[in-house]
Amino acid sequence: YSAVDTNPLSLYVMHPFWNTVVKVFPTWLAPNLITFSGFLLVVFNFLLMAYFDPDFYASAPGHKHVPDWVWIVVGILNFMAYTLDGVDGKQARRTNSSTPLGELFDHGLDSWSCVYFVVTVYSIFGRGSSGVSVFVLYLLLWVVLFSFILSHWEKYNTGILFLPWGYDISQVTISFVYIVTAVVGVEAWYEPFLFNFLYRDLFTAMIIGCALCVTLPMSLLNFFRSYKNNTLKYNSVYEAVVPFFSPCLLFILSTAWILLSPSDILELHPRVFYLMVGTAFANSTCQLIVCQMSSTRCPTLNWLLLPLFVIVMVVNVGVTPYVERILLFTLTAAFTLAHIHYGVQVLQAHFHEGKYRRK
């Protein structure tokens, strides 16, 4: 496992904090259990906010707002999940139990956490006159997803995982904003903070700005440094960009569904649609992580995109709103089960390989 972390916040604040926290955990506690616990906290936040804000209208003027205590719980649990994500690797090194499975488990769950984290944050502003439209949030979700996969694309080509700066900054900032929201109320975000620039605009600008001004330039810089040093794993441009094929096709197909939808499916069921996209993305990312760890070629296309393609074709022909809703919910459930099944298969392969080596 080769990783480089140059983020000042991480190096000078979070790592010393995590070094202190990890000493609290008993040495018998498995690092993978710490990783999974952090992931469950993120999912719990998603489900909690789905209960109090199912359609992302709770923060809009004239609607029943999310109770203040919910924001406090979500803020604390988000920071706890972030802390556990930073501590699990230290626990593995502390107990001399670092394994390739731990790396895959950590980063694989991180890829799935992207959608849960972003969609939960959306409830701070929601949609409506003071919020962000569900389509804009859909595009922002993709900015986050592509920012995440960039780091693993780097490692796939360079052999080194350059940890993105945006992750630590966003986790600390959002945890703080959740608590502030409980204190000042969502009404505080209605007012412009500078001239006519609203807080929702700041939210959008921060995500896009971090991706375009920090994550993308640093990724390209690290890639070209490896190119100049002649340390790239793949000399062919085609092989170097293969990991982007499935995510890009997923973006094209899901966007086509939104634009062709006869019932405006994203407006009706945004939370489920985001989950469908995020889960399919996580599966493609996990396949990339397995390939980068095993030095094997990344699959050109993810088979999960086939049923999505079929549904987009069916929607284009024309279906009733009821049928389209059933298609979305069924596909989301199928993607979730398929992704879990993929994870189980990887675990079984890992343990089988371990038994084979011991023999």
mmCIF file of C-alpha atoms in Angstrom:
data_model
loop_
_atom_site.group_PDB
_atom_site.id
_atom_site.type_symbol
_atom_site.label_atom_id
_atom_site.label_comp_id
_atom_site.label_asym_id
_atom_site.label_seq_id
_atom_site.Cartn_x
_atom_site.Cartn_y
_atom_site.Cartn_z
ATOM 1 C CA TYR A 1 0.000 0.000 0.000
ATOM 2 C CA SER A 2 1.581 3.221 -1.205
ATOM 3 C CA ALA A 3 -0.198 6.453 -0.358
ATOM 4 C CA VAL A 4 0.821 10.108 -0.172
ATOM 5 C CA ASP A 5 -1.055 12.625 1.976
ATOM 6 C CA THR A 6 0.080 16.244 1.597
ATOM 7 C CA ASN A 7 -2.996 18.005 2.986
ATOM 8 C CA PRO A 8 -1.892 20.396 5.797
ATOM 9 C CA LEU A 9 -5.192 19.892 7.659
ATOM 10 C CA SER A 10 -4.665 16.159 7.603
ATOM 11 C CA LEU A 11 -0.958 16.234 8.440
ATOM 12 C CA TYR A 12 -0.947 18.791 11.247
ATOM 13 C CA VAL A 13 -4.407 18.462 12.771
ATOM 14 C CA MET A 14 -6.227 15.240 11.946
ATOM 15 C CA HIS A 15 -3.365 12.731 12.050
ATOM 16 C CA PRO A 16 -2.235 13.830 15.539
ATOM 17 C CA PHE A 17 -5.876 13.647 16.621
ATOM 18 C CA TRP A 18 -6.292 10.159 15.124
ATOM 19 C CA ASN A 19 -3.039 9.000 16.735
ATOM 20 C CA THR A 20 -4.552 9.909 20.084
ATOM 21 C CA VAL A 21 -7.952 8.361 19.372
ATOM 22 C CA VAL A 22 -6.567 5.026 18.170
ATOM 23 C CA LYS A 23 -4.979 4.431 21.585
ATOM 24 C CA VAL A 24 -8.478 4.273 23.076
ATOM 25 C CA PHE A 25 -9.352 1.185 21.031
ATOM 26 C CA PRO A 26 -8.366 -2.236 22.414
ATOM 27 C CA THR A 27 -5.787 -4.089 20.336
ATOM 28 C CA TRP A 28 -8.198 -6.974 19.758
ATOM 29 C CA LEU A 29 -10.597 -4.714 17.837
ATOM 30 C CA ALA A 30 -10.387 -5.553 14.121
ATOM 31 C CA PRO A 31 -9.563 -2.592 11.827
ATOM 32 C CA ASN A 32 -12.183 -3.767 9.322
ATOM 33 C CA LEU A 33 -14.830 -3.557 12.049
ATOM 34 C CA ILE A 34 -13.821 0.064 12.646
ATOM 35 C CA THR A 35 -14.102 0.724 8.906
ATOM 36 C CA PHE A 36 -17.526 -0.897 8.669
ATOM 37 C CA SER A 37 -18.778 0.946 11.765
ATOM 38 C CA GLY A 38 -17.880 4.271 10.190
ATOM 39 C CA PHE A 39 -19.701 3.315 7.003
ATOM 40 C CA LEU A 40 -22.804 2.324 8.975
ATOM 41 C CA LEU A 41 -22.834 5.748 10.642
ATOM 42 C CA VAL A 42 -22.878 7.414 7.223
ATOM 43 C CA VAL A 43 -25.739 5.160 6.091
ATOM 44 C CA PHE A 44 -27.615 5.842 9.332
ATOM 45 C CA ASN A 45 -27.340 9.592 8.708
ATOM 46 C CA PHE A 46 -28.729 9.059 5.216
ATOM 47 C CA LEU A 47 -31.684 7.048 6.547
ATOM 48 C CA LEU A 48 -32.315 9.468 9.412
ATOM 49 C CA MET A 49 -32.475 12.415 7.045
ATOM 50 C CA ALA A 50 -34.599 10.398 4.614
ATOM 51 C CA TYR A 51 -37.155 10.012 7.396
ATOM 52 C CA PHE A 52 -37.268 13.690 8.350
ATOM 53 C CA ASP A 53 -36.704 15.083 4.846
ATOM 54 C CA PRO A 54 -37.836 12.467 2.296
ATOM 55 C CA ASP A 55 -38.332 14.851 -0.631
ATOM 56 C CA PHE A 56 -35.717 17.525 0.229
ATOM 57 C CA TYR A 57 -38.347 20.168 0.952
ATOM 58 C CA ALA A 58 -37.917 20.321 4.752
ATOM 59 C CA SER A 59 -35.457 23.235 4.576
ATOM 60 C CA ALA A 60 -37.606 25.266 2.194
ATOM 61 C CA PRO A 61 -39.644 28.262 3.445
ATOM 62 C CA GLY A 62 -43.133 27.314 4.564
ATOM 63 C CA HIS A 63 -42.342 23.658 5.179
ATOM 64 C CA LYS A 64 -41.892 21.749 8.436
ATOM 65 C CA HIS A 65 -38.198 21.872 9.207
ATOM 66 C CA VAL A 66 -35.950 19.085 10.415
ATOM 67 C CA PRO A 67 -35.752 19.176 14.254
ATOM 68 C CA ASP A 68 -32.619 20.851 15.630
ATOM 69 C CA TRP A 69 -31.538 17.727 17.518
ATOM 70 C CA VAL A 70 -31.379 15.803 14.235
ATOM 71 C CA TRP A 71 -28.788 18.225 12.853
ATOM 72 C CA ILE A 72 -26.694 17.794 16.001
ATOM 73 C CA VAL A 73 -26.874 13.997 15.788
ATOM 74 C CA VAL A 74 -26.001 14.008 12.085
ATOM 75 C CA GLY A 75 -23.084 16.391 12.664
ATOM 76 C CA ILE A 76 -21.623 14.335 15.505
ATOM 77 C CA LEU A 77 -22.084 11.022 13.674
ATOM 78 C CA ASN A 78 -20.573 12.435 10.490
ATOM 79 C CA PHE A 79 -17.449 13.506 12.357
ATOM 80 C CA MET A 80 -17.325 10.148 14.135
ATOM 81 C CA ALA A 81 -17.543 8.337 10.795
ATOM 82 C CA TYR A 82 -14.749 10.529 9.427
ATOM 83 C CA THR A 83 -12.656 9.818 12.524
ATOM 84 C CA LEU A 84 -13.172 6.058 12.243
ATOM 85 C CA ASP A 85 -12.162 6.246 8.583
ATOM 86 C CA GLY A 86 -8.921 7.901 9.647
ATOM 87 C CA VAL A 87 -8.282 5.571 12.563
ATOM 88 C CA ASP A 88 -8.846 2.173 10.924
ATOM 89 C CA GLY A 89 -5.514 2.182 9.080
ATOM 90 C CA LYS A 90 -3.655 3.253 12.201
ATOM 91 C CA GLN A 91 -5.295 0.425 14.142
ATOM 92 C CA ALA A 92 -4.175 -2.014 11.437
ATOM 93 C CA ARG A 93 -0.563 -0.858 11.669
ATOM 94 C CA ARG A 94 -0.746 -0.695 15.449
ATOM 95 C CA THR A 95 -1.855 -4.337 15.652
ATOM 96 C CA ASN A 96 0.287 -5.479 12.703
ATOM 97 C CA SER A 97 -2.838 -6.632 10.868
ATOM 98 C CA SER A 98 -2.633 -4.642 7.628
ATOM 99 C CA THR A 99 -3.925 -6.667 4.670
ATOM 100 C CA PRO A 100 -4.891 -6.021 1.050
ATOM 101 C CA LEU A 101 -8.455 -6.851 2.075
ATOM 102 C CA GLY A 102 -8.369 -3.987 4.572
ATOM 103 C CA GLU A 103 -7.308 -1.544 1.858
ATOM 104 C CA LEU A 104 -10.058 -2.760 -0.460
ATOM 105 C CA PHE A 105 -12.652 -2.753 2.326
ATOM 106 C CA ASP A 106 -11.734 0.799 3.352
ATOM 107 C CA HIS A 107 -11.659 2.383 -0.088
ATOM 108 C CA GLY A 108 -14.543 0.289 -1.404
ATOM 109 C CA LEU A 109 -16.846 1.499 1.349
ATOM 110 C CA ASP A 110 -15.559 5.045 0.851
ATOM 111 C CA SER A 111 -16.669 4.893 -2.784
ATOM 112 C CA TRP A 112 -20.177 3.912 -1.699
ATOM 113 C CA SER A 113 -20.206 6.509 1.087
ATOM 114 C CA CYS A 114 -19.917 9.321 -1.482
ATOM 115 C CA VAL A 115 -23.580 9.161 -2.433
ATOM 116 C CA TYR A 116 -24.806 8.840 1.172
ATOM 117 C CA PHE A 117 -22.669 11.764 2.294
ATOM 118 C CA VAL A 118 -23.602 14.134 -0.543
ATOM 119 C CA VAL A 119 -27.325 13.358 -0.429
ATOM 120 C CA THR A 120 -27.414 13.882 3.348
ATOM 121 C CA VAL A 121 -25.664 17.244 2.998
ATOM 122 C CA TYR A 122 -28.287 18.269 0.415
ATOM 123 C CA SER A 123 -30.921 18.472 3.148
ATOM 124 C CA ILE A 124 -29.216 21.547 4.607
ATOM 125 C CA PHE A 125 -30.462 23.579 1.638
ATOM 126 C CA GLY A 126 -32.884 21.190 -0.068
ATOM 127 C CA ARG A 127 -34.892 22.384 -3.015
ATOM 128 C CA GLY A 128 -37.338 25.208 -3.337
ATOM 129 C CA SER A 129 -36.887 28.955 -3.665
ATOM 130 C CA SER A 130 -33.935 29.030 -1.257
ATOM 131 C CA GLY A 131 -32.382 25.727 -2.245
ATOM 132 C CA VAL A 132 -30.730 23.848 -5.064
ATOM 133 C CA SER A 133 -32.666 22.010 -7.751
ATOM 134 C CA VAL A 134 -32.494 18.213 -7.753
ATOM 135 C CA PHE A 135 -30.837 18.293 -11.190
ATOM 136 C CA VAL A 136 -28.108 20.667 -9.991
ATOM 137 C CA LEU A 137 -27.513 18.364 -7.019
ATOM 138 C CA TYR A 138 -27.352 15.437 -9.457
ATOM 139 C CA LEU A 139 -24.561 17.230 -11.329
ATOM 140 C CA LEU A 140 -22.791 18.120 -8.077
ATOM 141 C CA LEU A 141 -22.981 14.468 -7.034
ATOM 142 C CA TRP A 142 -21.183 13.560 -10.233
ATOM 143 C CA VAL A 143 -18.499 16.157 -9.535
ATOM 144 C CA VAL A 144 -17.864 14.442 -6.187
ATOM 145 C CA LEU A 145 -17.943 10.959 -7.722
ATOM 146 C CA PHE A 146 -15.449 11.814 -10.444
ATOM 147 C CA SER A 147 -13.236 13.573 -7.896
ATOM 148 C CA PHE A 148 -13.192 10.357 -5.880
ATOM 149 C CA ILE A 149 -12.348 8.072 -8.777
ATOM 150 C CA LEU A 150 -9.537 10.375 -9.921
ATOM 151 C CA SER A 151 -7.393 9.325 -6.957
ATOM 152 C CA HIS A 152 -7.794 5.640 -7.761
ATOM 153 C CA TRP A 153 -7.240 6.299 -11.456
ATOM 154 C CA GLU A 154 -3.946 7.888 -10.408
ATOM 155 C CA LYS A 155 -2.939 4.808 -8.451
ATOM 156 C CA TYR A 156 -4.034 2.534 -11.308
ATOM 157 C CA ASN A 157 -1.556 4.359 -13.555
ATOM 158 C CA THR A 158 1.187 5.463 -11.165
ATOM 159 C CA GLY A 159 1.089 2.842 -8.408
ATOM 160 C CA ILE A 160 0.712 5.568 -5.743
ATOM 161 C CA LEU A 161 -2.521 6.753 -4.127
ATOM 162 C CA PHE A 162 -2.422 10.534 -3.784
ATOM 163 C CA LEU A 163 -5.042 11.346 -1.168
ATOM 164 C CA PRO A 164 -7.231 14.287 -2.258
ATOM 165 C CA TRP A 165 -7.241 17.473 -0.200
ATOM 166 C CA GLY A 166 -10.959 18.009 -0.624
ATOM 167 C CA TYR A 167 -11.953 14.989 1.454
ATOM 168 C CA ASP A 168 -10.631 16.168 4.827
ATOM 169 C CA ILE A 169 -11.706 19.761 4.284
ATOM 170 C CA SER A 170 -15.247 18.780 3.291
ATOM 171 C CA GLN A 171 -15.713 16.344 6.184
ATOM 172 C CA VAL A 172 -14.617 18.811 8.850
ATOM 173 C CA THR A 173 -16.531 21.713 7.281
ATOM 174 C CA ILE A 174 -19.799 19.839 6.824
ATOM 175 C CA SER A 175 -19.690 18.370 10.335
ATOM 176 C CA PHE A 176 -19.357 21.925 11.632
ATOM 177 C CA VAL A 177 -22.135 23.239 9.353
ATOM 178 C CA TYR A 178 -24.555 20.581 10.641
ATOM 179 C CA ILE A 179 -24.039 21.823 14.205
ATOM 180 C CA VAL A 180 -24.320 25.475 13.132
ATOM 181 C CA THR A 181 -27.593 24.674 11.359
ATOM 182 C CA ALA A 182 -29.002 23.321 14.620
ATOM 183 C CA VAL A 183 -28.025 26.569 16.387
ATOM 184 C CA VAL A 184 -29.065 29.197 13.830
ATOM 185 C CA GLY A 185 -31.789 27.254 11.975
ATOM 186 C CA VAL A 186 -32.097 26.633 8.246
ATOM 187 C CA GLU A 187 -33.612 30.102 7.872
ATOM 188 C CA ALA A 188 -30.111 31.542 8.288
ATOM 189 C CA TRP A 189 -29.122 30.021 4.951
ATOM 190 C CA TYR A 190 -31.902 31.923 3.140
ATOM 191 C CA GLU A 191 -30.087 35.246 3.420
ATOM 192 C CA PRO A 192 -27.248 36.265 1.098
ATOM 193 C CA PHE A 193 -23.847 36.238 2.780
ATOM 194 C CA LEU A 194 -22.230 38.587 0.248
ATOM 195 C CA PHE A 195 -24.147 40.973 -2.018
ATOM 196 C CA ASN A 196 -26.658 38.680 -3.795
ATOM 197 C CA PHE A 197 -24.493 35.573 -3.442
ATOM 198 C CA LEU A 198 -26.513 33.028 -1.451
ATOM 199 C CA TYR A 199 -25.169 30.284 0.784
ATOM 200 C CA ARG A 200 -26.551 27.699 -1.655
ATOM 201 C CA ASP A 201 -24.357 29.316 -4.324
ATOM 202 C CA LEU A 202 -21.382 29.053 -1.978
ATOM 203 C CA PHE A 203 -22.195 25.367 -1.468
ATOM 204 C CA THR A 204 -22.224 24.796 -5.238
ATOM 205 C CA ALA A 205 -19.129 26.913 -5.848
ATOM 206 C CA MET A 206 -17.119 25.098 -3.156
ATOM 207 C CA ILE A 207 -17.812 21.660 -4.639
ATOM 208 C CA ILE A 208 -17.071 22.697 -8.217
ATOM 209 C CA GLY A 209 -14.152 24.931 -7.252
ATOM 210 C CA CYS A 210 -12.494 22.256 -5.123
ATOM 211 C CA ALA A 211 -12.805 19.751 -7.975
ATOM 212 C CA LEU A 212 -11.587 22.056 -10.754
ATOM 213 C CA CYS A 213 -9.001 24.069 -8.844
ATOM 214 C CA VAL A 214 -7.557 21.458 -6.479
ATOM 215 C CA THR A 215 -8.451 17.820 -7.188
ATOM 216 C CA LEU A 216 -8.220 17.778 -10.987
ATOM 217 C CA PRO A 217 -5.006 19.850 -11.338
ATOM 218 C CA MET A 218 -3.236 17.815 -8.644
ATOM 219 C CA SER A 219 -4.301 14.532 -10.248
ATOM 220 C CA LEU A 220 -3.081 15.603 -13.678
ATOM 221 C CA LEU A 221 0.164 16.916 -12.172
ATOM 222 C CA ASN A 222 0.843 13.623 -10.396
ATOM 223 C CA PHE A 223 0.048 11.715 -13.593
ATOM 224 C CA PHE A 224 2.416 13.793 -15.743
ATOM 225 C CA ARG A 225 5.165 13.576 -13.114
ATOM 226 C CA SER A 226 4.926 9.818 -13.361
ATOM 227 C CA TYR A 227 4.942 10.117 -17.154
ATOM 228 C CA LYS A 228 8.118 12.235 -17.095
ATOM 229 C CA ASN A 229 9.771 9.799 -14.695
ATOM 230 C CA ASN A 230 8.759 6.910 -16.953
ATOM 231 C CA THR A 231 6.989 5.121 -14.085
ATOM 232 C CA LEU A 232 3.522 4.839 -15.609
ATOM 233 C CA LYS A 233 2.120 1.314 -15.622
ATOM 234 C CA TYR A 234 0.410 1.781 -18.992
ATOM 235 C CA ASN A 235 2.022 3.415 -22.008
ATOM 236 C CA SER A 236 -1.118 3.343 -24.121
ATOM 237 C CA VAL A 237 -3.528 6.272 -23.774
ATOM 238 C CA TYR A 238 -6.426 3.880 -24.281
ATOM 239 C CA GLU A 239 -5.327 1.604 -21.426
ATOM 240 C CA ALA A 240 -4.667 4.601 -19.184
ATOM 241 C CA VAL A 241 -8.216 5.950 -19.520
ATOM 242 C CA VAL A 242 -10.111 2.627 -19.520
ATOM 243 C CA PRO A 243 -11.221 3.126 -15.853
ATOM 244 C CA PHE A 244 -13.276 6.134 -16.953
ATOM 245 C CA PHE A 245 -15.329 4.249 -19.554
ATOM 246 C CA SER A 246 -17.923 2.741 -17.202
ATOM 247 C CA PRO A 247 -18.404 5.869 -15.027
ATOM 248 C CA CYS A 248 -18.774 8.052 -18.131
ATOM 249 C CA LEU A 249 -21.287 5.672 -19.691
ATOM 250 C CA LEU A 250 -23.165 5.555 -16.380
ATOM 251 C CA PHE A 251 -23.333 9.351 -16.423
ATOM 252 C CA ILE A 252 -24.580 9.394 -20.036
ATOM 253 C CA LEU A 253 -27.249 6.742 -19.448
ATOM 254 C CA SER A 254 -28.525 8.167 -16.152
ATOM 255 C CA THR A 255 -28.644 11.679 -17.611
ATOM 256 C CA ALA A 256 -30.481 10.366 -20.680
ATOM 257 C CA TRP A 257 -33.039 8.749 -18.373
ATOM 258 C CA ILE A 258 -33.611 12.071 -16.615
ATOM 259 C CA LEU A 259 -34.021 13.973 -19.878
ATOM 260 C CA LEU A 260 -36.241 11.361 -21.533
ATOM 261 C CA SER A 261 -38.357 10.566 -18.485
ATOM 262 C CA PRO A 262 -42.078 11.003 -19.227
ATOM 263 C CA SER A 263 -42.861 11.472 -15.529
ATOM 264 C CA ASP A 264 -39.791 13.609 -14.639
ATOM 265 C CA ILE A 265 -38.429 10.761 -12.514
ATOM 266 C CA LEU A 266 -35.691 12.793 -10.833
ATOM 267 C CA GLU A 267 -38.215 15.320 -9.518
ATOM 268 C CA LEU A 268 -40.474 12.564 -8.180
ATOM 269 C CA HIS A 269 -37.865 10.258 -6.620
ATOM 270 C CA PRO A 270 -34.543 12.113 -6.353
ATOM 271 C CA ARG A 271 -33.237 10.218 -3.324
ATOM 272 C CA VAL A 272 -33.741 6.805 -4.930
ATOM 273 C CA PHE A 273 -32.287 7.980 -8.246
ATOM 274 C CA TYR A 274 -29.162 9.305 -6.514
ATOM 275 C CA LEU A 275 -28.777 6.008 -4.666
ATOM 276 C CA MET A 276 -29.089 4.041 -7.907
ATOM 277 C CA VAL A 277 -26.384 6.113 -9.583
ATOM 278 C CA GLY A 278 -24.094 6.102 -6.536
ATOM 279 C CA THR A 279 -24.312 2.345 -6.068
ATOM 280 C CA ALA A 280 -23.540 1.603 -9.728
ATOM 281 C CA PHE A 281 -20.620 4.028 -9.520
ATOM 282 C CA ALA A 282 -19.317 2.367 -6.343
ATOM 283 C CA ASN A 283 -19.348 -1.021 -8.052
ATOM 284 C CA SER A 284 -17.258 0.262 -10.963
ATOM 285 C CA THR A 285 -14.872 1.958 -8.539
ATOM 286 C CA CYS A 286 -14.456 -1.224 -6.483
ATOM 287 C CA GLN A 287 -13.564 -3.130 -9.647
ATOM 288 C CA LEU A 288 -10.941 -0.473 -10.393
ATOM 289 C CA ILE A 289 -9.547 -0.754 -6.846
ATOM 290 C CA VAL A 290 -9.248 -4.547 -7.166
ATOM 291 C CA CYS A 291 -7.444 -4.132 -10.489
ATOM 292 C CA GLN A 292 -5.037 -1.500 -9.194
ATOM 293 C CA MET A 293 -4.193 -3.676 -6.187
ATOM 294 C CA SER A 294 -3.679 -6.831 -8.264
ATOM 295 C CA SER A 295 -1.981 -5.062 -11.196
ATOM 296 C CA THR A 296 -4.573 -6.382 -13.620
ATOM 297 C CA ARG A 297 -6.403 -4.618 -16.435
ATOM 298 C CA CYS A 298 -9.547 -2.733 -15.495
ATOM 299 C CA PRO A 299 -12.729 -4.052 -17.203
ATOM 300 C CA THR A 300 -13.773 -1.886 -20.120
ATOM 301 C CA LEU A 301 -17.454 -1.910 -19.189
ATOM 302 C CA ASN A 302 -19.449 -2.836 -16.099
ATOM 303 C CA TRP A 303 -22.228 -5.336 -16.837
ATOM 304 C CA LEU A 304 -24.557 -3.427 -14.473
ATOM 305 C CA LEU A 305 -24.876 -0.815 -17.185
ATOM 306 C CA LEU A 306 -26.703 -3.264 -19.455
ATOM 307 C CA PRO A 307 -30.041 -3.244 -17.545
ATOM 308 C CA LEU A 308 -29.740 0.537 -17.181
ATOM 309 C CA PHE A 309 -29.316 0.826 -20.957
ATOM 310 C CA VAL A 310 -32.389 -1.359 -21.524
ATOM 311 C CA ILE A 311 -34.482 0.760 -19.146
ATOM 312 C CA VAL A 312 -33.405 3.988 -20.852
ATOM 313 C CA MET A 313 -34.514 2.480 -24.179
ATOM 314 C CA VAL A 314 -37.853 1.435 -22.664
ATOM 315 C CA VAL A 315 -38.383 4.886 -21.151
ATOM 316 C CA ASN A 316 -37.604 6.450 -24.517
ATOM 317 C CA VAL A 317 -40.406 4.409 -26.096
ATOM 318 C CA GLY A 318 -42.812 5.576 -23.407
ATOM 319 C CA VAL A 319 -44.072 4.168 -20.114
ATOM 320 C CA THR A 320 -46.581 5.233 -17.482
ATOM 321 C CA PRO A 321 -45.322 7.024 -14.355
ATOM 322 C CA TYR A 322 -46.212 3.951 -12.267
ATOM 323 C CA VAL A 323 -44.167 1.621 -14.475
ATOM 324 C CA GLU A 324 -41.223 4.020 -14.519
ATOM 325 C CA ARG A 325 -41.268 4.223 -10.730
ATOM 326 C CA ILE A 326 -41.280 0.416 -10.484
ATOM 327 C CA LEU A 327 -38.361 0.255 -12.922
ATOM 328 C CA LEU A 328 -36.345 2.740 -10.832
ATOM 329 C CA PHE A 329 -37.002 1.018 -7.514
ATOM 330 C CA THR A 330 -36.325 -2.421 -8.986
ATOM 331 C CA LEU A 331 -33.083 -1.309 -10.623
ATOM 332 C CA THR A 332 -31.890 0.371 -7.421
ATOM 333 C CA ALA A 333 -32.578 -2.787 -5.412
ATOM 334 C CA ALA A 334 -30.872 -4.922 -8.077
ATOM 335 C CA PHE A 335 -27.783 -2.668 -8.128
ATOM 336 C CA THR A 336 -27.570 -2.768 -4.321
ATOM 337 C CA LEU A 337 -27.839 -6.565 -4.166
ATOM 338 C CA ALA A 338 -25.387 -6.979 -7.056
ATOM 339 C CA HIS A 339 -22.871 -4.690 -5.368
ATOM 340 C CA ILE A 340 -23.157 -6.545 -2.056
ATOM 341 C CA HIS A 341 -22.822 -9.847 -3.935
ATOM 342 C CA TYR A 342 -19.655 -8.554 -5.614
ATOM 343 C CA GLY A 343 -18.222 -7.653 -2.221
ATOM 344 C CA VAL A 344 -19.025 -11.100 -0.837
ATOM 345 C CA GLN A 345 -17.350 -12.715 -3.848
ATOM 346 C CA VAL A 346 -14.187 -10.682 -3.282
ATOM 347 C CA LEU A 347 -14.168 -11.682 0.401
ATOM 348 C CA GLN A 348 -14.587 -15.353 -0.465
ATOM 349 C CA ALA A 349 -11.799 -15.148 -3.037
ATOM 350 C CA HIS A 350 -9.535 -13.501 -0.461
ATOM 351 C CA PHE A 351 -10.135 -16.145 2.191
ATOM 352 C CA HIS A 352 -9.827 -18.955 -0.382
ATOM 353 C CA GLU A 353 -6.464 -17.561 -1.484
ATOM 354 C CA GLY A 354 -5.365 -17.366 2.160
ATOM 355 C CA LYS A 355 -6.255 -21.006 2.782
ATOM 356 C CA TYR A 356 -4.499 -22.051 -0.441
ATOM 357 C CA ARG A 357 -1.292 -20.277 0.588
ATOM 358 C CA ARG A 358 -1.296 -21.850 4.043
ATOM 359 C CA LYS A 359 -1.556 -25.302 2.469
#
